Tab-separated table of C-alpha atoms and ligand atoms in Angstrom:
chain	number	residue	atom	x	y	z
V	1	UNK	CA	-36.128	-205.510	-68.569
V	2	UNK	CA	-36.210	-201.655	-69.888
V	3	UNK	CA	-37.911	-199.303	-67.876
V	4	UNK	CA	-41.217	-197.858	-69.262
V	5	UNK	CA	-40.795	-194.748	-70.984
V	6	UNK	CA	-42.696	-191.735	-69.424
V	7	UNK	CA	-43.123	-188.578	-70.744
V	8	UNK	CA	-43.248	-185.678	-68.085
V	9	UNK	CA	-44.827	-182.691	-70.061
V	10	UNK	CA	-42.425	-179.758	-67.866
V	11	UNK	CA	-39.774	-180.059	-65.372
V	12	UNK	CA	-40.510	-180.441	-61.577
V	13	UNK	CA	-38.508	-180.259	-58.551
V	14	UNK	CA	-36.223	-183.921	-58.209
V	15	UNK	CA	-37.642	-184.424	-54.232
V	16	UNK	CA	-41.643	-184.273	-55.382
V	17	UNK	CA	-40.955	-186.586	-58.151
V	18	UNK	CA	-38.689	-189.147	-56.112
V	19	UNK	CA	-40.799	-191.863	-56.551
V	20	UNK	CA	-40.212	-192.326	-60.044
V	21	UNK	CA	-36.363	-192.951	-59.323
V	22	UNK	CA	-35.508	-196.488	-60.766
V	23	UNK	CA	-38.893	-197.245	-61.900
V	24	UNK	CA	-39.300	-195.335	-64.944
V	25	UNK	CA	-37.297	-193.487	-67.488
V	26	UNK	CA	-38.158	-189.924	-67.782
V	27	UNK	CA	-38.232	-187.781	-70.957
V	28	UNK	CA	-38.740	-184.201	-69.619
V	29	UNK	CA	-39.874	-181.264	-71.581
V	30	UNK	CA	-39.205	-177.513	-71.161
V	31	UNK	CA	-40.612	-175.398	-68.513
V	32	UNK	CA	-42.366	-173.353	-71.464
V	33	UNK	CA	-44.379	-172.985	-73.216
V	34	UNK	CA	-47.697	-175.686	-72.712
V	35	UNK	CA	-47.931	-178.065	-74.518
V	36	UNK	CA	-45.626	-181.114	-75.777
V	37	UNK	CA	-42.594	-179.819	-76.992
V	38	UNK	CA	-40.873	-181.563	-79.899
V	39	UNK	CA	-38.499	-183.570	-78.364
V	40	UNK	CA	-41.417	-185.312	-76.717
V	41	UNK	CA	-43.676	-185.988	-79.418
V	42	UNK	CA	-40.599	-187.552	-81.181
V	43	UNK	CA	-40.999	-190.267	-78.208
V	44	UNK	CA	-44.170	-190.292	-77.699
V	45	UNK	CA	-45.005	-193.295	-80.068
V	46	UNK	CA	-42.739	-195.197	-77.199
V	47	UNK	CA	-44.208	-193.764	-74.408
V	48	UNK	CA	-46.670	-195.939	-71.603
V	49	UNK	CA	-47.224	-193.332	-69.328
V	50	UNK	CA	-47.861	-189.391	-69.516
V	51	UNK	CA	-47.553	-187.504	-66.300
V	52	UNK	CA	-48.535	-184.089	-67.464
V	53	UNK	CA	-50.033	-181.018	-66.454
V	54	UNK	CA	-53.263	-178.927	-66.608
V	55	UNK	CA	-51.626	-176.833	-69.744
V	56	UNK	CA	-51.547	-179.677	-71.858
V	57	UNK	CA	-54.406	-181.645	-74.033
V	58	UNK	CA	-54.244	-185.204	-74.068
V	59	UNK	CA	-56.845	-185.311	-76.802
V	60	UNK	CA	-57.357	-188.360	-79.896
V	61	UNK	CA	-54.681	-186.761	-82.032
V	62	UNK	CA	-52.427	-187.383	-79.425
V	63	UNK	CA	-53.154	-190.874	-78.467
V	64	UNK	CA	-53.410	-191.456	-81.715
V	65	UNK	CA	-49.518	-190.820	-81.374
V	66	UNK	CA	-48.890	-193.342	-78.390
V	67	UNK	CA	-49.706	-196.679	-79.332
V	68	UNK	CA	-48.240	-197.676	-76.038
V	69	UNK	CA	-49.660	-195.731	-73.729
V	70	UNK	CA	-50.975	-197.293	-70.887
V	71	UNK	CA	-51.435	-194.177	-67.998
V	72	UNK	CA	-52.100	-190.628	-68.316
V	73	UNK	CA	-51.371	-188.871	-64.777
V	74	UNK	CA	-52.790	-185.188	-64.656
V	75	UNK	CA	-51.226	-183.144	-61.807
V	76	UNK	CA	-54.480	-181.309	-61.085
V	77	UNK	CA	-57.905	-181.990	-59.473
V	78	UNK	CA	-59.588	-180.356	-62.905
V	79	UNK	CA	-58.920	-182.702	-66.377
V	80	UNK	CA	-61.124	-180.819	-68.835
V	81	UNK	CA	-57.468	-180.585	-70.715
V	82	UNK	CA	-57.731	-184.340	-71.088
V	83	UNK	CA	-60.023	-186.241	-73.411
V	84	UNK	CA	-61.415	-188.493	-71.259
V	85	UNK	CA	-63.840	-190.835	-72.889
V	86	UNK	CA	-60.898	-191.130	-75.604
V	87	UNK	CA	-58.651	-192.533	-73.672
V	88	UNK	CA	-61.122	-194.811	-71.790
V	89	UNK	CA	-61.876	-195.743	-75.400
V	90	UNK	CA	-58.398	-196.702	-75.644
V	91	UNK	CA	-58.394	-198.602	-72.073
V	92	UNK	CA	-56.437	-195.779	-70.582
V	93	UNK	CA	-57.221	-194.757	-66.628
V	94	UNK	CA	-56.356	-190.864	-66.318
V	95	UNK	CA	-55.510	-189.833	-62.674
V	96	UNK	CA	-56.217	-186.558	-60.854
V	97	UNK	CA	-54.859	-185.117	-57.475
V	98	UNK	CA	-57.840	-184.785	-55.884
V	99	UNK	CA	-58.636	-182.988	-51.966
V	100	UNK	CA	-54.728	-181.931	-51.676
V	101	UNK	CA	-55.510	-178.863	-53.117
V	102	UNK	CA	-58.941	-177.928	-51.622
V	103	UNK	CA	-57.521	-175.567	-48.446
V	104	UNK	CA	-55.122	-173.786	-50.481
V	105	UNK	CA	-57.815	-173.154	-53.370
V	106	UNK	CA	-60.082	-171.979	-50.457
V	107	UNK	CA	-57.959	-169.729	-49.234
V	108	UNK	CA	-57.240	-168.472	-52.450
V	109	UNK	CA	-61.029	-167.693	-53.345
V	110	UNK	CA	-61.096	-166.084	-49.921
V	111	UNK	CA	-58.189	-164.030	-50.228
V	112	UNK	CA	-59.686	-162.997	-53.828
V	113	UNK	CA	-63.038	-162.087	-52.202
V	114	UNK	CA	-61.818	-160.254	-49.618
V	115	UNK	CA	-59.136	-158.005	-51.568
V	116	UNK	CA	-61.641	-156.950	-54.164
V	117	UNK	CA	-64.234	-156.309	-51.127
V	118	UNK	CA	-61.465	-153.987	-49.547
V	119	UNK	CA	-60.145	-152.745	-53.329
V	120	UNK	CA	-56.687	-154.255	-51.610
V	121	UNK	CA	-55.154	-153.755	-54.910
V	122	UNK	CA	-56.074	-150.312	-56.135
V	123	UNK	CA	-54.826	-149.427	-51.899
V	124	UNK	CA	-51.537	-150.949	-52.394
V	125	UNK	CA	-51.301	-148.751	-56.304
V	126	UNK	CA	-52.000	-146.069	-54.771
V	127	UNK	CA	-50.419	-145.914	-51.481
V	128	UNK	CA	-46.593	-146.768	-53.533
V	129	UNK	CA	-47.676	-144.262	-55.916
V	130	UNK	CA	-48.179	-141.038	-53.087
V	131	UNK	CA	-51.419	-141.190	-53.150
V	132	UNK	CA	-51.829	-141.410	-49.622
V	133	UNK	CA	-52.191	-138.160	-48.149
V	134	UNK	CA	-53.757	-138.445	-45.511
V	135	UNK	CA	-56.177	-140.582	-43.367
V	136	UNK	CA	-59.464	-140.082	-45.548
V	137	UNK	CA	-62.453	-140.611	-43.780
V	138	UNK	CA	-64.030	-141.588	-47.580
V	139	UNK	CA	-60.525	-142.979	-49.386
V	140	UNK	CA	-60.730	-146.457	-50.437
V	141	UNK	CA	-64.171	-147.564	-49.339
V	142	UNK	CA	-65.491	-151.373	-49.882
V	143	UNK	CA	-67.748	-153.272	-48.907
V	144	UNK	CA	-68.128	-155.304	-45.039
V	145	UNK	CA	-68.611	-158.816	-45.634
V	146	UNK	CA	-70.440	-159.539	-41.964
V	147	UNK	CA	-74.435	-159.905	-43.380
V	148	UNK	CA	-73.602	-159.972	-46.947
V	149	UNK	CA	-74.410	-162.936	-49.054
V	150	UNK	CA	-72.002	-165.168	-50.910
V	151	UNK	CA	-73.342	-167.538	-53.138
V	152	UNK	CA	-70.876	-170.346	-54.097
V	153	UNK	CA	-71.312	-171.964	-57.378
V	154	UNK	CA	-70.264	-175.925	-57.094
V	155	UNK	CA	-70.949	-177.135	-53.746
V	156	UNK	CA	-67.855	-180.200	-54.145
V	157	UNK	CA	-64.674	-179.807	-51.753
V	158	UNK	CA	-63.801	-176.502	-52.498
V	159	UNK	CA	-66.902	-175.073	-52.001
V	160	UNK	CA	-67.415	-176.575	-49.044
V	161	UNK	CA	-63.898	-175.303	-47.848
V	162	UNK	CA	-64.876	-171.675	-49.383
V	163	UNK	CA	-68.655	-172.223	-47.047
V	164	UNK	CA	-66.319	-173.341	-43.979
V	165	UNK	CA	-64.073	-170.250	-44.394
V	166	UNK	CA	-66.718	-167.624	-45.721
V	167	UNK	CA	-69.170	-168.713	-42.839
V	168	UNK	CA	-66.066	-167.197	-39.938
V	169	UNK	CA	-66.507	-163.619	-41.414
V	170	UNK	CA	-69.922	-163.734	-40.735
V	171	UNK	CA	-71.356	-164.142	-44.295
V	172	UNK	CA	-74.575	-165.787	-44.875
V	173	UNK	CA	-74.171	-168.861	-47.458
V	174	UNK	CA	-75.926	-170.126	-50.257
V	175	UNK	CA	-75.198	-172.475	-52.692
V	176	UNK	CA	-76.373	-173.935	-56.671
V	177	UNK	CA	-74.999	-177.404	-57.745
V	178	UNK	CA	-76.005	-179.543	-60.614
V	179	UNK	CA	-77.445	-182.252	-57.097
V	180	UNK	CA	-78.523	-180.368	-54.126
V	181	UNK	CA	-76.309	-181.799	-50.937
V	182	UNK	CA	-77.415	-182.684	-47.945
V	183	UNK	CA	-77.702	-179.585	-46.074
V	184	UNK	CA	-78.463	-181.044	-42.508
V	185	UNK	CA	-75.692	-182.779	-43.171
V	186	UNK	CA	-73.004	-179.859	-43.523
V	187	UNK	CA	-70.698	-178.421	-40.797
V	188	UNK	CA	-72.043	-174.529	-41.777
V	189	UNK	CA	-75.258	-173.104	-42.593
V	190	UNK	CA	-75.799	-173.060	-46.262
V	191	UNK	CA	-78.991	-172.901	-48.331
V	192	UNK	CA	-80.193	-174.426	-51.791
V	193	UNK	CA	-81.304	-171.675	-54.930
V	194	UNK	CA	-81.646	-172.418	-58.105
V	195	UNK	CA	-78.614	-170.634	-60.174
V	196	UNK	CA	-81.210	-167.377	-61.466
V	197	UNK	CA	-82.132	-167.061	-57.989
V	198	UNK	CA	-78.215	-167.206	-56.613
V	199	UNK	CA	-76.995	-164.839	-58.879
V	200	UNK	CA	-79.648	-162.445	-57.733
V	201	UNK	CA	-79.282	-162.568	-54.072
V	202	UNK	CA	-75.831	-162.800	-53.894
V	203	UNK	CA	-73.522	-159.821	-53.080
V	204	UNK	CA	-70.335	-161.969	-53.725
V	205	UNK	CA	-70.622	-164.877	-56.405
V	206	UNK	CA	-67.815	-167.525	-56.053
V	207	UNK	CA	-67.459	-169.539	-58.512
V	208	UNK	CA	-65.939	-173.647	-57.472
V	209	UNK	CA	-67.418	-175.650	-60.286
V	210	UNK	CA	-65.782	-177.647	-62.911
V	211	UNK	CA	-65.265	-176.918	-67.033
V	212	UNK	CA	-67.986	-179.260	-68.105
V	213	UNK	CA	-70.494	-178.602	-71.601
V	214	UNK	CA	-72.433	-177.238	-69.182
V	215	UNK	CA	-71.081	-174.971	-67.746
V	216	UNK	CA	-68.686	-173.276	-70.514
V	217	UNK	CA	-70.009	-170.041	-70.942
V	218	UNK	CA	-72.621	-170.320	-67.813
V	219	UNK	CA	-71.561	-166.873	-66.772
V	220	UNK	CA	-72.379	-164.970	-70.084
V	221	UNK	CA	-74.402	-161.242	-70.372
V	222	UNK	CA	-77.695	-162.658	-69.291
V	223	UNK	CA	-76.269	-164.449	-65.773
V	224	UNK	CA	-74.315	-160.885	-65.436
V	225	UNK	CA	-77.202	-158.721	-65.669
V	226	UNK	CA	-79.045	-161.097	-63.032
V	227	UNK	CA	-76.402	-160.086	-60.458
V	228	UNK	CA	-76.525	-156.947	-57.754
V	229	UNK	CA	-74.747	-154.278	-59.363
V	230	UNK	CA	-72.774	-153.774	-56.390
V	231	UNK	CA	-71.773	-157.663	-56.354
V	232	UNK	CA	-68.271	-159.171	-56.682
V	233	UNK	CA	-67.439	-162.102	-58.897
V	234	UNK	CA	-64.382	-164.511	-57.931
V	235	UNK	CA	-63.136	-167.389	-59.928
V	236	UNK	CA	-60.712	-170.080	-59.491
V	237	UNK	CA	-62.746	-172.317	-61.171
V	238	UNK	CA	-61.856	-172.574	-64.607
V	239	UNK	CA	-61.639	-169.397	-67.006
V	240	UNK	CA	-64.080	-170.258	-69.980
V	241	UNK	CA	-66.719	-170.745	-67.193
V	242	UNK	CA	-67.023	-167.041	-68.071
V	243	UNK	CA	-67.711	-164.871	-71.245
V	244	UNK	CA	-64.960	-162.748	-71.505
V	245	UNK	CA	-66.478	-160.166	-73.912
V	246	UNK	CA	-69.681	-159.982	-71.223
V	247	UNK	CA	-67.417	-159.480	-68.188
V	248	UNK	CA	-65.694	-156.808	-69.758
V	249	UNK	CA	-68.820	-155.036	-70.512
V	250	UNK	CA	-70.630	-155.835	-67.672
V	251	UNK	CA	-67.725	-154.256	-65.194
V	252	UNK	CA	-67.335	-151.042	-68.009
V	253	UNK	CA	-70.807	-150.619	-67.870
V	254	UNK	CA	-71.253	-151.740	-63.734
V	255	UNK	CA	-73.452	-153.960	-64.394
V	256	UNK	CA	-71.874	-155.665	-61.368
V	257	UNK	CA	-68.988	-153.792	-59.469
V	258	UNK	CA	-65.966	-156.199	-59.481
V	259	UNK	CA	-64.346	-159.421	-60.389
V	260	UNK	CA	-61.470	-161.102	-58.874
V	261	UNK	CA	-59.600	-163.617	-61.493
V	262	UNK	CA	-57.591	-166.472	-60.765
V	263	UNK	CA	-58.466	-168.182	-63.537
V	264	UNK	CA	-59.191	-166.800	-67.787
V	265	UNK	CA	-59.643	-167.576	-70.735
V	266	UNK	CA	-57.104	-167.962	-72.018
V	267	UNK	CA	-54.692	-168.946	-70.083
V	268	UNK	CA	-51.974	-167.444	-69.855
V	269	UNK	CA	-53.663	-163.647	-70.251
V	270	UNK	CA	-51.879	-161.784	-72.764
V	271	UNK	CA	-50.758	-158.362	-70.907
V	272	UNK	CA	-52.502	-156.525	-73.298
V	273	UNK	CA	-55.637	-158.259	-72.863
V	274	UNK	CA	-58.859	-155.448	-72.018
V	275	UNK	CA	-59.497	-157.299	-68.827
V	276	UNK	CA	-56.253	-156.048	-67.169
V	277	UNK	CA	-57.196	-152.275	-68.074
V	278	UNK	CA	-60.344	-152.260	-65.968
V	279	UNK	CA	-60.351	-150.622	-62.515
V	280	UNK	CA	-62.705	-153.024	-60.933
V	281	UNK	CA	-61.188	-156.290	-62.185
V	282	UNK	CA	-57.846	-158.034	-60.638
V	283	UNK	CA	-56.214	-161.041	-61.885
V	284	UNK	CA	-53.730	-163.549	-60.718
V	285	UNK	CA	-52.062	-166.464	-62.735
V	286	UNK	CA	-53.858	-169.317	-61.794
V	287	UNK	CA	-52.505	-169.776	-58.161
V	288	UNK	CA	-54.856	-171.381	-56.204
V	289	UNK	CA	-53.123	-174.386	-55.731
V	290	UNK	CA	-49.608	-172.474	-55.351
V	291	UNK	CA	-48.374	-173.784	-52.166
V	292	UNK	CA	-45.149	-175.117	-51.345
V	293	UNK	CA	-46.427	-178.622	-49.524
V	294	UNK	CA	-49.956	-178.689	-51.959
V	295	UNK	CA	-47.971	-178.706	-55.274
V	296	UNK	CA	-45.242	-181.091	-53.900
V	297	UNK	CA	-48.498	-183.089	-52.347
V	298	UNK	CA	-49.938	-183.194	-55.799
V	299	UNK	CA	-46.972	-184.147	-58.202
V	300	UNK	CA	-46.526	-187.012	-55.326
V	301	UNK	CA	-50.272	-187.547	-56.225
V	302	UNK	CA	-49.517	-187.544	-59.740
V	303	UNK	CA	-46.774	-190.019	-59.341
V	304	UNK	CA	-48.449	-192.912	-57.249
V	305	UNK	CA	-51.256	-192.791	-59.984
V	306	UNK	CA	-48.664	-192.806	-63.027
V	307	UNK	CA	-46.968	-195.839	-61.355
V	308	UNK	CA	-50.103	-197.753	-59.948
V	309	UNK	CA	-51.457	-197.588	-63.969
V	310	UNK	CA	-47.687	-198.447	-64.817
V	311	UNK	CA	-47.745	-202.120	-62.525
V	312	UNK	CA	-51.652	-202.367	-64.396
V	313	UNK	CA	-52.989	-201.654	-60.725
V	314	UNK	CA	-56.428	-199.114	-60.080
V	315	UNK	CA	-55.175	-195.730	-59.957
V	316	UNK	CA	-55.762	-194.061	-56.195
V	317	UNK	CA	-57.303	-191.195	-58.066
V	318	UNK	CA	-58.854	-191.895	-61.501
V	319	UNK	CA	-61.743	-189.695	-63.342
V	320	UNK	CA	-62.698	-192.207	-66.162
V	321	UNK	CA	-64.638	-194.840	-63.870
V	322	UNK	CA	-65.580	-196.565	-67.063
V	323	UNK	CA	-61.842	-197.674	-67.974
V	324	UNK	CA	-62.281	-200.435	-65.389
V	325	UNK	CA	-65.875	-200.829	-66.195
V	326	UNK	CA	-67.198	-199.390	-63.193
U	1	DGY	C1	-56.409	-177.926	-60.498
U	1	DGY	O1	-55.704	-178.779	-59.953
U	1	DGY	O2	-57.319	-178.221	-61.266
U	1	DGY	C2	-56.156	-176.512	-60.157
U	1	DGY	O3	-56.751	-175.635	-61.045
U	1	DGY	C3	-54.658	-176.245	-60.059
U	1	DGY	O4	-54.489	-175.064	-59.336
């Protein structure tokens, strides 16, 4: 019997994708740009599974495409790339790497808080460039984190890796989520507030939610001007969580004092985009997850839930409960 055909959206190292040896045949598109390239779309009509990645929409025109296609394996935790209730329409289960990815996404937030707390980057500029004269007692001030107040947005894993972290460097913790979580129940101290109330207490504002209606845009000019004008906000969320056109004129006109970006809108930034020319705003390309063992961990991921839906078995990981009418 032929092997199913599976499309795999953009090349990825032989030993995390191992699994698939002699079970599938693999169609594998280009390392850029996102998207499906060509060659793939030419296929894709014979196609039963998809393993693809967070740059690339599985929407209705697609599936509209793949008459055979029986699994769609994202290699993230986030699917707001993938049309979910169409492909449950269709019977399709679409599987996420969930929890894999939580410590180095943590880490990442924290590293992103702390390095725009310290101005890290504008150091680093300015040190290479001979700036650094000599020891100033005033050069390169920030701000201490012991007593200050982060307020994490999206109290799921993440957050609750950011709280674990945050709660070491002294930091008092509180928290917004669509459902308030146990807080007895949590290994940190963390306290409830309604999102208005967050955004005005906090001195750093962390954002850990997902890309849902709701929350596209939930950061625009009127959650801005709530915030401290000395606060810091950090995302490696997802980008269009925030305005772009208010961040930029909240930080030129200090309404708040910083942002640290792991994540935009779009994605990738275009270098000539005005967020990169602003002092008090860093970015990075969407690296939370870039670790060696969590992105080999998650294309493994990826790959037991493209060949569970392959043998018609539950995913380990699936977002579209409905598909098997749960
Ligand atoms: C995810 O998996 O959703 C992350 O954004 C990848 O870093």
């Amino acid at each position: 019997m032929a092997l199913p055909l599976v499309l795999l959206t953009h090349p990825l190292p032989p030993e995390w994708i191992s699994s698939l040896q002699g079970r599938v045949r693999l169609l594998v598109g280009p390392a850029e740009p996102s998207g499906f390239a060509p060659h793939l779309l030419e296929q894709i009509g014979e196609a039963e599974g998809v393993l693809c990645l967070l740059i690339d929409r599985i929407d209705q025109n697609l599936l509209d495409l793949a008459p055979r296609l029986r699994v769609v394996s994202n290699m993230a935790v986030g699917y707001d790339n993938v049309d979910t209730l169409a492909c449950t329409h269709r019977g399709i289960p679409v599987g996420n790497t969930p929890g894999v990815l939580t410590d180095a996404t943590a880490d990442l937030a924290m590293a992103l808080l702390l390095s725009a707390a310290r101005r890290l980057p504008k150091a680093a500029m300015d040190a290479k460039d001979g700036f650094w004269r000599t020891w100033s007692p005033t050069g390169w001030l920030g701000s201490d984190l012991r007593g200050a107040t982060l307020g994490i947005v999206g109290m799921g894993k993440i957050g609750k890796a950011v709280a674990q972290r945050a709660q070491a460097f002294g930091l008092k913790l509180i928290y917004s989520d669509h459902k308030q979580v146990f807080e007895a129940s949590l290994p940190f101290n963390v306290e409830y507030r309604s999102f208005d109330e967050l955004l005005s207490e906090s001195d750093f504002v962390s954002l850990h939610c997902p890309l849902t209606i709701q929350t596209k845009g939930m950061i625009d000019a009127t959650a801005l001007k709530k915030m401290k004008r000395s606060a810091i906000l950090i995302n490696t969320a997802r980008g269009p969580i925030i305005l772009n056109a208010a961040l930029i004129q909240a930080l030129r006109e200090s309404w708040i004092a910083g942002a640290a970006l792991d994540v935009t809108d779009p994605e990738p930034l275009p270098p000539d985009h005005p967020l990169y020319d602003l002092p008090n705003c860093f970015i990075v390309p969407h690296i939370g997850s870039a670790t060696h063992g969590t992105r080999q961990r998650m294309a493994e991921m990826a790959c037991e839930n493209l060949l569970a839906g392959l043998d018609g078995l539950k995913l380990p990981n699936y977002v579209n409960p409905d598909v098997y009418g749960s």
